[in-house]
Amino acid sequence: MQRLQAISNLGNLTKLTFDSLIPAGRSNDLISQKLFQLTLDEALKFAEEPRGWLVIAGPVGSGKTHLACAVANYRISKGHPAFYITAAELLDHLRSAFSPGSEIEYDELFEQIKDSPLLVLDNLNYSATTAWSKGKLDQLLEHRFNSKLPTLVTTSMPVEEFENDYAGHINDPEFSKVLILKKQSSSLQSIDSLDLPLLKKMRFDNFELNLSLQDNERQSVEMAFNCARNFAADPQGWLVLQGYNGCGKTHLAAAIASQLRESGKEVLFIVVPDLLDHLRSSFGPDSRVSYDALFEKIKKIPVLVLDDFGEHSATSWAREKLYQLINYRYNAQLATVITTVLSLEDMDGSVGSRLADLKIGTALRIQAPDYRDQKSTRAQRARPKPRN
C-alpha cells in the first residue's frame, strides 16, 4: 500500500472533509439541496462502514468530488487504508508503468489498485476513453464487484449510459447504491430538437385541418393526421410522411414525439442534417460522448423521429451512416417516423425499398401545398384595405 499512497492524489484534497462541507450543498434549488443532504447522509454511513459500491452521479461542480474525498480522508483519519484517484490519473499511471524507468511494474501496480481495501475512483467517464482504457476500467470494476470490495465511484455521466454489465452492477440493490446529486441529461437529450420553441408548440390540438384545400388535398391531410395520432397512441413499425415543405409533416412528427414523451416513452426527435453534424462532431477530442456510443444509442432508441430526411445526404459518408441507421432499425423493427420531401422512388434504392415495405409501416404523401403560404394569403385578405 505504500507505493499506492505515493500516487494517491489527495494532496491539497485533504482539506475536503465532512466538516468543510456545506450540508445542503451550493445549489439554491430546494430539490438539489435535498438530494445533496441525502447523498451526504449516505456518504457518512459509507465512511463509517464501507460496504459494496457507492456511486455518486452529478454534473461538474455539484460536490461529488468533495464527498468522495471526505470519505477517503475520514477513513485515513481513523487509521484505515483508503486509496483515492481520478479515473484519468489512474489510466495515466498504468500507462507510465510500462516505461523502462518506472519505479513499479504495471502488473504489480494494477494488482494493488484492484485489491485496495477501499478504492475511491473519482470522475469516471467511459465516453472519453480509448478501447485500451475502457478495457482497464472494465477489468478493475469487474474484479472489485466480483470480489465484493468496497468502492466509491463518482461520475458526471448519466447512470443510464453505463455499459450494460455495469448498469446491472450498480443497480444491484444488495450490493450497490446510486445517489444522484442532480438529474443529468443524457447524450441523446442534448441533441434532441423537440425542446426548440417552435417545435415545442407543434401539437395535435393546434394542427389546422380546415384550410382552403381541394378535396383530395384535404383528404390526404386528414389521413396523415389520423395515422399520426394512431402511431402516437401505439408506436409500432414505421410511419413515413412525404410532401412539400410546409405541408404539415414536421408538425405531425413533432406532435407524435411530444405525446409519446409525455406518456413516458423514450423518443428522440432530430432533424437529419443536425444528426449528421452531431455524429461528425463526436469524433472531436472535446466531445463528451464517443461516436460509437452516440450512434449505438440513436440506432437503438425505442422511438426515433427523423425530420427532413434525404435532402442532405450528398456525401458518401452521410449516405452510409443513414443507410446503417435505417437498415438497423428496419431489421430490429423499431418504431420510426420519417418526414421527407422526396418520393421513395427518388431515394437511394436500398433505403427507399425499406421505407416502402408495407409489412412494417405506412408511407403517406400529403398532397397539400405550403401551409405557410396559405396562411399568409389569408392574412393579407383579412387585412383591412386602406381608404382612398
mmCIF file of C-alpha atoms in Angstrom:
data_model
loop_
_atom_site.group_PDB
_atom_site.id
_atom_site.type_symbol
_atom_site.label_atom_id
_atom_site.label_comp_id
_atom_site.label_asym_id
_atom_site.label_seq_id
_atom_site.Cartn_x
_atom_site.Cartn_y
_atom_site.Cartn_z
ATOM 1 C CA MET A 1 0.000 0.000 0.000
ATOM 2 C CA GLN A 2 2.961 2.310 0.496
ATOM 3 C CA ARG A 3 3.575 2.766 -3.227
ATOM 4 C CA LEU A 4 -0.104 3.343 -3.819
ATOM 5 C CA GLN A 5 -0.142 6.111 -1.246
ATOM 6 C CA ALA A 6 2.674 7.748 -3.187
ATOM 7 C CA ILE A 7 0.468 8.175 -6.254
ATOM 8 C CA SER A 8 -2.788 8.771 -4.386
ATOM 9 C CA ASN A 9 -3.794 12.283 -5.391
ATOM 10 C CA LEU A 10 -5.257 13.579 -2.127
ATOM 11 C CA GLY A 11 -2.540 16.237 -1.662
ATOM 12 C CA ASN A 12 -4.430 19.511 -1.112
ATOM 13 C CA LEU A 13 -7.611 17.480 -1.196
ATOM 14 C CA THR A 14 -7.004 16.580 2.465
ATOM 15 C CA LYS A 15 -8.918 19.807 3.175
ATOM 16 C CA LEU A 16 -12.034 18.294 1.603
ATOM 17 C CA THR A 17 -13.629 16.747 4.695
ATOM 18 C CA PHE A 18 -17.135 16.323 6.026
ATOM 19 C CA ASP A 19 -16.545 19.269 8.356
ATOM 20 C CA SER A 20 -15.785 21.603 5.456
ATOM 21 C CA LEU A 21 -18.916 20.630 3.508
ATOM 22 C CA ILE A 22 -21.975 22.854 3.291
ATOM 23 C CA PRO A 23 -24.685 20.425 4.487
ATOM 24 C CA ALA A 24 -27.188 21.454 1.803
ATOM 25 C CA GLY A 25 -24.612 21.914 -0.971
ATOM 26 C CA ARG A 26 -24.118 25.054 -3.030
ATOM 27 C CA SER A 27 -27.304 24.932 -5.087
ATOM 28 C CA ASN A 28 -30.177 27.350 -4.438
ATOM 29 C CA ASP A 29 -32.642 24.794 -5.758
ATOM 30 C CA LEU A 30 -34.587 23.096 -2.932
ATOM 31 C CA ILE A 31 -34.741 19.734 -4.715
ATOM 32 C CA SER A 32 -30.976 19.770 -5.331
ATOM 33 C CA GLN A 33 -30.408 20.677 -1.675
ATOM 34 C CA LYS A 34 -32.485 17.719 -0.508
ATOM 35 C CA LEU A 35 -30.634 15.392 -2.903
ATOM 36 C CA PHE A 36 -27.304 16.669 -1.573
ATOM 37 C CA GLN A 37 -28.347 16.158 2.057
ATOM 38 C CA LEU A 38 -29.470 12.612 1.258
ATOM 39 C CA THR A 39 -26.173 11.905 -0.507
ATOM 40 C CA LEU A 40 -24.198 13.367 2.404
ATOM 41 C CA ASP A 41 -26.005 11.117 4.876
ATOM 42 C CA GLU A 42 -25.255 8.040 2.772
ATOM 43 C CA ALA A 43 -21.595 9.088 2.318
ATOM 44 C CA LEU A 44 -21.235 9.404 6.122
ATOM 45 C CA LYS A 45 -22.665 5.913 6.600
ATOM 46 C CA PHE A 46 -20.330 4.547 3.931
ATOM 47 C CA ALA A 47 -17.328 6.262 5.575
ATOM 48 C CA GLU A 48 -18.174 4.669 8.910
ATOM 49 C CA GLU A 49 -18.564 1.206 7.414
ATOM 50 C CA PRO A 50 -17.702 0.892 3.719
ATOM 51 C CA ARG A 51 -19.555 -1.996 2.120
ATOM 52 C CA GLY A 52 -20.388 -2.668 -1.523
ATOM 53 C CA TRP A 53 -20.420 0.131 -4.077
ATOM 54 C CA LEU A 54 -21.490 3.724 -3.618
ATOM 55 C CA VAL A 55 -21.990 5.583 -6.912
ATOM 56 C CA ILE A 56 -22.414 9.376 -6.780
ATOM 57 C CA ALA A 57 -23.554 10.959 -10.051
ATOM 58 C CA GLY A 58 -23.884 14.638 -10.799
ATOM 59 C CA PRO A 59 -22.688 17.476 -13.019
ATOM 60 C CA VAL A 60 -19.392 19.309 -12.618
ATOM 61 C CA GLY A 61 -19.480 21.499 -9.512
ATOM 62 C CA SER A 62 -22.229 19.562 -7.743
ATOM 63 C CA GLY A 63 -19.950 18.483 -4.875
ATOM 64 C CA LYS A 64 -19.353 14.839 -5.720
ATOM 65 C CA THR A 65 -15.532 15.122 -5.556
ATOM 66 C CA HIS A 66 -15.736 16.805 -2.135
ATOM 67 C CA LEU A 67 -17.931 13.966 -0.889
ATOM 68 C CA ALA A 68 -15.577 11.339 -2.321
ATOM 69 C CA CYS A 69 -12.511 12.965 -0.741
ATOM 70 C CA ALA A 70 -14.350 13.360 2.558
ATOM 71 C CA VAL A 71 -14.944 9.607 2.658
ATOM 72 C CA ALA A 72 -11.274 8.846 1.895
ATOM 73 C CA ASN A 73 -9.983 11.421 4.396
ATOM 74 C CA TYR A 74 -12.301 10.121 7.109
ATOM 75 C CA ARG A 75 -11.148 6.521 6.650
ATOM 76 C CA ILE A 76 -7.490 7.566 6.717
ATOM 77 C CA SER A 77 -8.044 9.711 9.837
ATOM 78 C CA LYS A 78 -9.392 6.608 11.581
ATOM 79 C CA GLY A 79 -6.323 4.597 10.624
ATOM 80 C CA HIS A 80 -7.943 2.616 7.818
ATOM 81 C CA PRO A 81 -6.425 2.313 4.323
ATOM 82 C CA ALA A 82 -8.158 4.148 1.516
ATOM 83 C CA PHE A 83 -6.936 4.942 -1.976
ATOM 84 C CA TYR A 84 -8.283 7.949 -3.870
ATOM 85 C CA ILE A 85 -7.558 8.669 -7.540
ATOM 86 C CA THR A 86 -9.322 10.123 -10.554
ATOM 87 C CA ALA A 87 -10.025 7.739 -13.413
ATOM 88 C CA ALA A 88 -7.868 9.797 -15.793
ATOM 89 C CA GLU A 89 -4.874 9.776 -13.429
ATOM 90 C CA LEU A 90 -5.287 6.065 -12.805
ATOM 91 C CA LEU A 91 -5.016 5.381 -16.521
ATOM 92 C CA ASP A 92 -2.003 7.713 -16.812
ATOM 93 C CA HIS A 93 -0.185 5.849 -14.026
ATOM 94 C CA LEU A 94 -0.971 2.499 -15.648
ATOM 95 C CA ARG A 95 0.428 3.713 -18.971
ATOM 96 C CA SER A 96 3.572 5.106 -17.353
ATOM 97 C CA ALA A 97 4.161 1.787 -15.578
ATOM 98 C CA PHE A 98 5.085 0.322 -18.979
ATOM 99 C CA SER A 99 8.062 2.704 -19.318
ATOM 100 C CA PRO A 100 11.584 1.341 -18.511
ATOM 101 C CA GLY A 101 12.242 3.891 -15.727
ATOM 102 C CA SER A 102 9.048 3.206 -13.793
ATOM 103 C CA GLU A 103 9.501 2.555 -10.041
ATOM 104 C CA ILE A 104 6.753 -0.050 -10.079
ATOM 105 C CA GLU A 105 5.856 -2.611 -12.708
ATOM 106 C CA TYR A 106 2.492 -2.434 -14.436
ATOM 107 C CA ASP A 107 1.216 -5.790 -13.156
ATOM 108 C CA GLU A 108 2.191 -5.004 -9.566
ATOM 109 C CA LEU A 109 0.570 -1.561 -9.706
ATOM 110 C CA PHE A 110 -2.649 -2.811 -11.281
ATOM 111 C CA GLU A 111 -2.972 -5.667 -8.780
ATOM 112 C CA GLN A 112 -2.513 -3.304 -5.819
ATOM 113 C CA ILE A 113 -5.168 -0.936 -7.110
ATOM 114 C CA LYS A 114 -7.589 -3.772 -7.900
ATOM 115 C CA ASP A 115 -7.255 -5.169 -4.363
ATOM 116 C CA SER A 116 -7.151 -1.893 -2.431
ATOM 117 C CA PRO A 117 -9.301 -2.284 0.741
ATOM 118 C CA LEU A 118 -11.221 0.861 -0.243
ATOM 119 C CA LEU A 119 -10.955 2.422 -3.686
ATOM 120 C CA VAL A 120 -12.355 5.901 -4.353
ATOM 121 C CA LEU A 121 -12.470 6.343 -8.130
ATOM 122 C CA ASP A 122 -13.355 9.925 -8.984
ATOM 123 C CA ASN A 123 -14.762 11.257 -12.255
ATOM 124 C CA LEU A 124 -15.330 8.026 -14.144
ATOM 125 C CA ASN A 125 -16.294 8.866 -17.720
ATOM 126 C CA TYR A 126 -16.452 5.985 -20.172
ATOM 127 C CA SER A 127 -17.311 8.211 -23.129
ATOM 128 C CA ALA A 128 -13.852 9.807 -23.150
ATOM 129 C CA THR A 129 -11.826 6.589 -23.094
ATOM 130 C CA THR A 130 -9.963 4.606 -25.726
ATOM 131 C CA ALA A 131 -10.561 0.891 -26.190
ATOM 132 C CA TRP A 132 -7.472 0.151 -24.065
ATOM 133 C CA SER A 133 -8.577 2.499 -21.298
ATOM 134 C CA LYS A 134 -12.090 1.098 -21.297
ATOM 135 C CA GLY A 135 -10.664 -2.415 -21.068
ATOM 136 C CA LYS A 136 -8.586 -1.488 -17.999
ATOM 137 C CA LEU A 137 -11.555 0.121 -16.270
ATOM 138 C CA ASP A 138 -13.696 -2.899 -17.118
ATOM 139 C CA GLN A 139 -11.124 -5.246 -15.561
ATOM 140 C CA LEU A 140 -10.825 -3.102 -12.459
ATOM 141 C CA LEU A 141 -14.534 -2.711 -11.784
ATOM 142 C CA GLU A 142 -15.401 -6.307 -12.658
ATOM 143 C CA HIS A 143 -12.741 -7.585 -10.255
ATOM 144 C CA ARG A 144 -13.910 -5.354 -7.428
ATOM 145 C CA PHE A 145 -17.554 -6.258 -7.992
ATOM 146 C CA ASN A 146 -16.870 -9.995 -8.042
ATOM 147 C CA SER A 147 -14.584 -9.702 -5.008
ATOM 148 C CA LYS A 148 -17.151 -7.593 -3.119
ATOM 149 C CA LEU A 149 -14.550 -4.908 -2.418
ATOM 150 C CA PRO A 150 -15.811 -1.532 -1.123
ATOM 151 C CA THR A 151 -15.673 1.036 -3.924
ATOM 152 C CA LEU A 152 -16.856 4.611 -4.227
ATOM 153 C CA VAL A 153 -17.300 5.917 -7.787
ATOM 154 C CA THR A 154 -18.210 9.426 -8.882
ATOM 155 C CA THR A 155 -19.290 10.232 -12.409
ATOM 156 C CA SER A 156 -20.699 13.105 -14.441
ATOM 157 C CA MET A 157 -22.269 10.588 -16.822
ATOM 158 C CA PRO A 158 -25.989 9.843 -16.552
ATOM 159 C CA VAL A 159 -26.063 6.436 -14.850
ATOM 160 C CA GLU A 160 -28.228 5.016 -17.624
ATOM 161 C CA GLU A 161 -25.288 5.479 -20.002
ATOM 162 C CA PHE A 162 -23.089 2.979 -18.180
ATOM 163 C CA GLU A 163 -22.230 -0.151 -20.105
ATOM 164 C CA ASN A 164 -24.864 -2.877 -19.774
ATOM 165 C CA ASP A 165 -22.737 -5.011 -17.413
ATOM 166 C CA TYR A 166 -22.142 -2.133 -15.042
ATOM 167 C CA ALA A 167 -25.713 -0.948 -15.244
ATOM 168 C CA GLY A 168 -26.550 -4.335 -13.724
ATOM 169 C CA HIS A 169 -23.826 -3.982 -11.101
ATOM 170 C CA ILE A 170 -24.744 -0.505 -9.922
ATOM 171 C CA ASN A 171 -28.449 -1.357 -9.840
ATOM 172 C CA ASP A 172 -27.865 -4.422 -7.662
ATOM 173 C CA PRO A 173 -29.825 -3.398 -4.512
ATOM 174 C CA GLU A 174 -27.974 -5.868 -2.297
ATOM 175 C CA PHE A 175 -24.531 -4.551 -3.187
ATOM 176 C CA SER A 176 -24.714 -1.083 -4.719
ATOM 177 C CA LYS A 177 -26.332 2.251 -4.031
ATOM 178 C CA VAL A 178 -26.665 5.021 -6.614
ATOM 179 C CA LEU A 179 -27.088 8.617 -5.491
ATOM 180 C CA ILE A 180 -27.859 11.375 -7.986
ATOM 181 C CA LEU A 181 -26.991 14.923 -6.932
ATOM 182 C CA LYS A 182 -28.784 16.419 -9.901
ATOM 183 C CA LYS A 183 -30.611 14.805 -12.784
ATOM 184 C CA GLN A 184 -28.320 14.701 -15.805
ATOM 185 C CA SER A 185 -29.441 14.940 -19.362
ATOM 186 C CA SER A 186 -28.351 12.014 -21.489
ATOM 187 C CA SER A 187 -26.243 12.450 -24.594
ATOM 188 C CA LEU A 188 -29.406 11.960 -26.665
ATOM 189 C CA GLN A 189 -31.309 14.647 -24.775
ATOM 190 C CA SER A 190 -28.510 17.068 -25.535
ATOM 191 C CA ILE A 191 -29.026 16.616 -29.312
ATOM 192 C CA ASP A 192 -32.828 16.367 -29.296
ATOM 193 C CA SER A 193 -34.589 19.143 -31.227
ATOM 194 C CA LEU A 194 -38.019 18.830 -29.636
ATOM 195 C CA ASP A 195 -37.350 21.476 -26.979
ATOM 196 C CA LEU A 196 -36.815 24.176 -29.618
ATOM 197 C CA PRO A 197 -39.562 26.805 -29.117
ATOM 198 C CA LEU A 198 -41.257 26.371 -32.497
ATOM 199 C CA LEU A 199 -41.269 22.565 -32.423
ATOM 200 C CA LYS A 200 -42.464 22.520 -28.808
ATOM 201 C CA LYS A 201 -45.653 24.305 -29.917
ATOM 202 C CA MET A 202 -46.488 21.728 -32.596
ATOM 203 C CA ARG A 203 -49.234 19.600 -31.056
ATOM 204 C CA PHE A 204 -52.174 17.599 -32.330
ATOM 205 C CA ASP A 205 -54.653 20.021 -30.754
ATOM 206 C CA ASN A 206 -53.340 23.014 -32.720
ATOM 207 C CA PHE A 207 -52.879 21.294 -36.085
ATOM 208 C CA GLU A 208 -55.186 23.065 -38.568
ATOM 209 C CA LEU A 209 -57.278 20.740 -40.720
ATOM 210 C CA ASN A 210 -59.821 23.200 -42.074
ATOM 211 C CA LEU A 211 -57.744 25.002 -44.657
ATOM 212 C CA SER A 212 -58.915 26.106 -48.084
ATOM 213 C CA LEU A 213 -57.896 22.900 -49.792
ATOM 214 C CA GLN A 214 -59.198 20.867 -52.655
ATOM 215 C CA ASP A 215 -60.939 17.634 -51.687
ATOM 216 C CA ASN A 216 -58.012 15.339 -52.463
ATOM 217 C CA GLU A 217 -55.635 17.640 -50.599
ATOM 218 C CA ARG A 218 -57.851 17.789 -47.509
ATOM 219 C CA GLN A 219 -58.291 14.010 -47.539
ATOM 220 C CA SER A 220 -54.528 13.433 -47.619
ATOM 221 C CA VAL A 221 -54.031 15.837 -44.684
ATOM 222 C CA GLU A 222 -56.802 14.176 -42.667
ATOM 223 C CA MET A 223 -55.394 10.714 -43.375
ATOM 224 C CA ALA A 224 -51.908 11.797 -42.289
ATOM 225 C CA PHE A 225 -53.339 13.394 -39.130
ATOM 226 C CA ASN A 226 -55.255 10.239 -38.185
ATOM 227 C CA CYS A 227 -52.294 7.973 -38.900
ATOM 228 C CA ALA A 228 -50.031 10.209 -36.813
ATOM 229 C CA ARG A 229 -52.431 10.128 -33.857
ATOM 230 C CA ASN A 230 -52.770 6.359 -34.125
ATOM 231 C CA PHE A 231 -48.988 6.000 -34.209
ATOM 232 C CA ALA A 232 -48.611 8.230 -31.130
ATOM 233 C CA ALA A 233 -51.149 6.058 -29.283
ATOM 234 C CA ASP A 234 -49.384 2.827 -30.224
ATOM 235 C CA PRO A 235 -45.907 3.330 -31.757
ATOM 236 C CA GLN A 236 -45.170 0.288 -33.872
ATOM 237 C CA GLY A 237 -43.471 -0.098 -37.223
ATOM 238 C CA TRP A 238 -42.713 2.885 -39.418
ATOM 239 C CA LEU A 239 -44.587 5.989 -40.469
ATOM 240 C CA VAL A 240 -43.199 7.894 -43.455
ATOM 241 C CA LEU A 241 -44.716 11.330 -44.160
ATOM 242 C CA GLN A 242 -43.918 12.766 -47.598
ATOM 243 C CA GLY A 243 -44.845 16.133 -49.019
ATOM 244 C CA TYR A 244 -43.787 19.633 -49.966
ATOM 245 C CA ASN A 245 -42.112 21.914 -47.459
ATOM 246 C CA GLY A 246 -44.739 23.483 -45.221
ATOM 247 C CA CYS A 247 -47.445 20.847 -45.798
ATOM 248 C CA GLY A 248 -47.602 19.924 -42.095
ATOM 249 C CA LYS A 249 -45.457 16.792 -41.927
ATOM 250 C CA THR A 250 -42.974 18.226 -39.403
ATOM 251 C CA HIS A 251 -45.859 19.446 -37.226
ATOM 252 C CA LEU A 252 -47.329 15.942 -37.135
ATOM 253 C CA ALA A 253 -43.949 14.337 -36.430
ATOM 254 C CA ALA A 254 -43.277 16.747 -33.550
ATOM 255 C CA ALA A 255 -46.776 16.150 -32.180
ATOM 256 C CA ILE A 256 -46.116 12.398 -32.174
ATOM 257 C CA ALA A 257 -42.851 12.861 -30.295
ATOM 258 C CA SER A 258 -44.387 15.258 -27.745
ATOM 259 C CA GLN A 259 -47.297 12.944 -26.961
ATOM 260 C CA LEU A 260 -45.028 9.931 -26.613
ATOM 261 C CA ARG A 261 -42.634 11.792 -24.324
ATOM 262 C CA GLU A 262 -45.489 12.978 -22.123
ATOM 263 C CA SER A 263 -46.651 9.370 -21.785
ATOM 264 C CA GLY A 264 -43.189 8.333 -20.558
ATOM 265 C CA LYS A 265 -41.900 6.784 -23.794
ATOM 266 C CA GLU A 266 -38.243 7.178 -24.741
ATOM 267 C CA VAL A 267 -38.155 9.108 -28.014
ATOM 268 C CA LEU A 268 -35.632 11.171 -29.971
ATOM 269 C CA PHE A 269 -36.715 13.883 -32.415
ATOM 270 C CA ILE A 270 -33.912 15.181 -34.612
ATOM 271 C CA VAL A 271 -33.509 16.918 -37.944
ATOM 272 C CA VAL A 272 -31.339 14.777 -40.217
ATOM 273 C CA PRO A 273 -28.727 17.461 -41.066
ATOM 274 C CA ASP A 274 -28.317 18.074 -37.309
ATOM 275 C CA LEU A 275 -27.970 14.348 -36.718
ATOM 276 C CA LEU A 276 -25.131 14.140 -39.231
ATOM 277 C CA ASP A 277 -23.431 17.177 -37.668
ATOM 278 C CA HIS A 278 -23.625 15.610 -34.195
ATOM 279 C CA LEU A 279 -22.140 12.368 -35.478
ATOM 280 C CA ARG A 280 -19.277 14.254 -37.124
ATOM 281 C CA SER A 281 -18.590 16.327 -34.001
ATOM 282 C CA SER A 282 -18.414 13.195 -31.837
ATOM 283 C CA PHE A 283 -15.059 12.454 -33.491
ATOM 284 C CA GLY A 284 -13.616 15.624 -31.895
ATOM 285 C CA PRO A 285 -11.327 15.497 -28.832
ATOM 286 C CA ASP A 286 -13.704 17.661 -26.780
ATOM 287 C CA SER A 287 -16.771 15.503 -27.374
ATOM 288 C CA ARG A 288 -18.408 14.239 -24.164
ATOM 289 C CA VAL A 289 -19.553 11.083 -25.933
ATOM 290 C CA SER A 290 -17.756 8.839 -28.392
ATOM 291 C CA TYR A 291 -19.032 8.359 -31.940
ATOM 292 C CA ASP A 292 -19.680 4.642 -31.389
ATOM 293 C CA ALA A 293 -21.624 5.241 -28.175
ATOM 294 C CA LEU A 294 -23.739 8.011 -29.713
ATOM 295 C CA PHE A 295 -24.540 6.113 -32.907
ATOM 296 C CA GLU A 296 -25.474 2.971 -30.951
ATOM 297 C CA LYS A 297 -27.905 4.908 -28.779
ATOM 298 C CA ILE A 298 -29.545 6.557 -31.775
ATOM 299 C CA LYS A 299 -29.847 3.227 -33.600
ATOM 300 C CA LYS A 300 -31.453 1.507 -30.613
ATOM 301 C CA ILE A 301 -33.691 4.165 -29.081
ATOM 302 C CA PRO A 302 -37.273 2.784 -28.849
ATOM 303 C CA VAL A 303 -38.814 5.571 -30.954
ATOM 304 C CA LEU A 304 -36.842 7.693 -33.429
ATOM 305 C CA VAL A 305 -38.267 10.646 -35.352
ATOM 306 C CA LEU A 306 -36.117 11.757 -38.307
ATOM 307 C CA ASP A 307 -37.223 15.078 -39.758
ATOM 308 C CA ASP A 308 -36.184 16.303 -43.220
ATOM 309 C CA PHE A 309 -34.704 13.011 -44.399
ATOM 310 C CA GLY A 310 -32.923 12.586 -47.699
ATOM 311 C CA GLU A 311 -32.028 16.068 -48.877
ATOM 312 C CA HIS A 312 -28.734 16.322 -47.019
ATOM 313 C CA SER A 313 -27.036 13.014 -47.728
ATOM 314 C CA ALA A 314 -24.881 14.084 -50.649
ATOM 315 C CA THR A 315 -21.584 12.706 -49.343
ATOM 316 C CA SER A 316 -20.830 9.000 -49.386
ATOM 317 C CA TRP A 317 -20.176 9.103 -45.611
ATOM 318 C CA ALA A 318 -23.602 10.635 -44.925
ATOM 319 C CA ARG A 319 -25.347 8.121 -47.192
ATOM 320 C CA GLU A 320 -23.541 5.248 -45.472
ATOM 321 C CA LYS A 321 -24.482 6.438 -41.961
ATOM 322 C CA LEU A 322 -28.121 6.956 -42.873
ATOM 323 C CA TYR A 323 -28.286 3.558 -44.556
ATOM 324 C CA GLN A 324 -26.757 1.881 -41.496
ATOM 325 C CA LEU A 325 -29.280 3.628 -39.259
ATOM 326 C CA ILE A 326 -32.278 2.774 -41.441
ATOM 327 C CA ASN A 327 -31.151 -0.795 -42.036
ATOM 328 C CA TYR A 328 -30.591 -1.498 -38.337
ATOM 329 C CA ARG A 329 -33.988 -0.125 -37.300
ATOM 330 C CA TYR A 330 -35.652 -1.920 -40.220
ATOM 331 C CA ASN A 331 -34.201 -5.291 -39.194
ATOM 332 C CA ALA A 332 -34.885 -4.655 -35.491
ATOM 333 C CA GLN A 333 -38.411 -3.395 -36.323
ATOM 334 C CA LEU A 334 -38.025 -0.355 -34.076
ATOM 335 C CA ALA A 335 -40.690 2.356 -34.179
ATOM 336 C CA THR A 336 -39.566 5.114 -36.542
ATOM 337 C CA VAL A 337 -41.136 8.264 -38.009
ATOM 338 C CA ILE A 338 -39.590 9.884 -41.078
ATOM 339 C CA THR A 339 -40.517 13.094 -42.861
ATOM 340 C CA THR A 340 -39.184 13.843 -46.337
ATOM 341 C CA VAL A 341 -39.853 15.975 -49.418
ATOM 342 C CA LEU A 342 -38.563 13.148 -51.606
ATOM 343 C CA SER A 343 -40.597 10.384 -53.127
ATOM 344 C CA LEU A 344 -39.470 6.890 -52.181
ATOM 345 C CA GLU A 345 -38.516 6.326 -55.819
ATOM 346 C CA ASP A 346 -36.075 9.250 -55.657
ATOM 347 C CA MET A 347 -34.256 7.867 -52.636
ATOM 348 C CA ASP A 348 -31.312 5.512 -52.672
ATOM 349 C CA GLY A 349 -32.734 2.129 -53.684
ATOM 350 C CA SER A 350 -31.650 0.248 -50.562
ATOM 351 C CA VAL A 351 -33.212 2.896 -48.316
ATOM 352 C CA GLY A 352 -36.328 3.550 -50.380
ATOM 353 C CA SER A 353 -37.195 -0.161 -50.556
ATOM 354 C CA ARG A 354 -37.109 -0.426 -46.763
ATOM 355 C CA LEU A 355 -39.239 2.668 -46.243
ATOM 356 C CA ALA A 356 -41.763 1.358 -48.752
ATOM 357 C CA ASP A 357 -42.115 -2.066 -47.116
ATOM 358 C CA LEU A 358 -45.802 -2.238 -46.168
ATOM 359 C CA LYS A 359 -45.145 -5.170 -43.830
ATOM 360 C CA ILE A 360 -43.556 -2.889 -41.251
ATOM 361 C CA GLY A 361 -45.051 0.524 -41.858
ATOM 362 C CA THR A 362 -47.074 3.115 -43.731
ATOM 363 C CA ALA A 363 -45.916 5.712 -46.241
ATOM 364 C CA LEU A 364 -48.245 8.655 -46.885
ATOM 365 C CA ARG A 365 -47.946 11.586 -49.278
ATOM 366 C CA ILE A 366 -49.529 14.791 -48.028
ATOM 367 C CA GLN A 367 -50.861 16.470 -51.161
ATOM 368 C CA ALA A 368 -51.351 19.895 -49.574
ATOM 369 C CA PRO A 369 -49.300 22.924 -50.670
ATOM 370 C CA ASP A 370 -47.204 25.042 -48.315
ATOM 371 C CA TYR A 371 -49.434 25.880 -45.340
ATOM 372 C CA ARG A 372 -47.413 28.999 -44.567
ATOM 373 C CA ASP A 373 -48.168 30.465 -47.999
ATOM 374 C CA GLN A 374 -51.884 29.847 -47.469
ATOM 375 C CA LYS A 375 -51.798 31.411 -44.035
ATOM 376 C CA SER A 376 -50.005 34.456 -45.377
ATOM 377 C CA THR A 377 -52.529 34.807 -48.211
ATOM 378 C CA ARG A 378 -55.472 34.541 -45.815
ATOM 379 C CA ALA A 379 -53.914 37.129 -43.519
ATOM 380 C CA GLN A 380 -53.486 39.521 -46.435
ATOM 381 C CA ARG A 381 -57.105 39.011 -47.498
ATOM 382 C CA ALA A 382 -58.300 39.654 -43.945
ATOM 383 C CA ARG A 383 -56.265 42.850 -43.610
ATOM 384 C CA PRO A 384 -58.448 45.983 -43.944
ATOM 385 C CA LYS A 385 -57.984 47.815 -47.215
ATOM 386 C CA PRO A 386 -56.760 51.378 -46.953
ATOM 387 C CA ARG A 387 -59.313 54.070 -47.632
ATOM 388 C CA ASN A 388 -58.837 56.310 -50.605
#
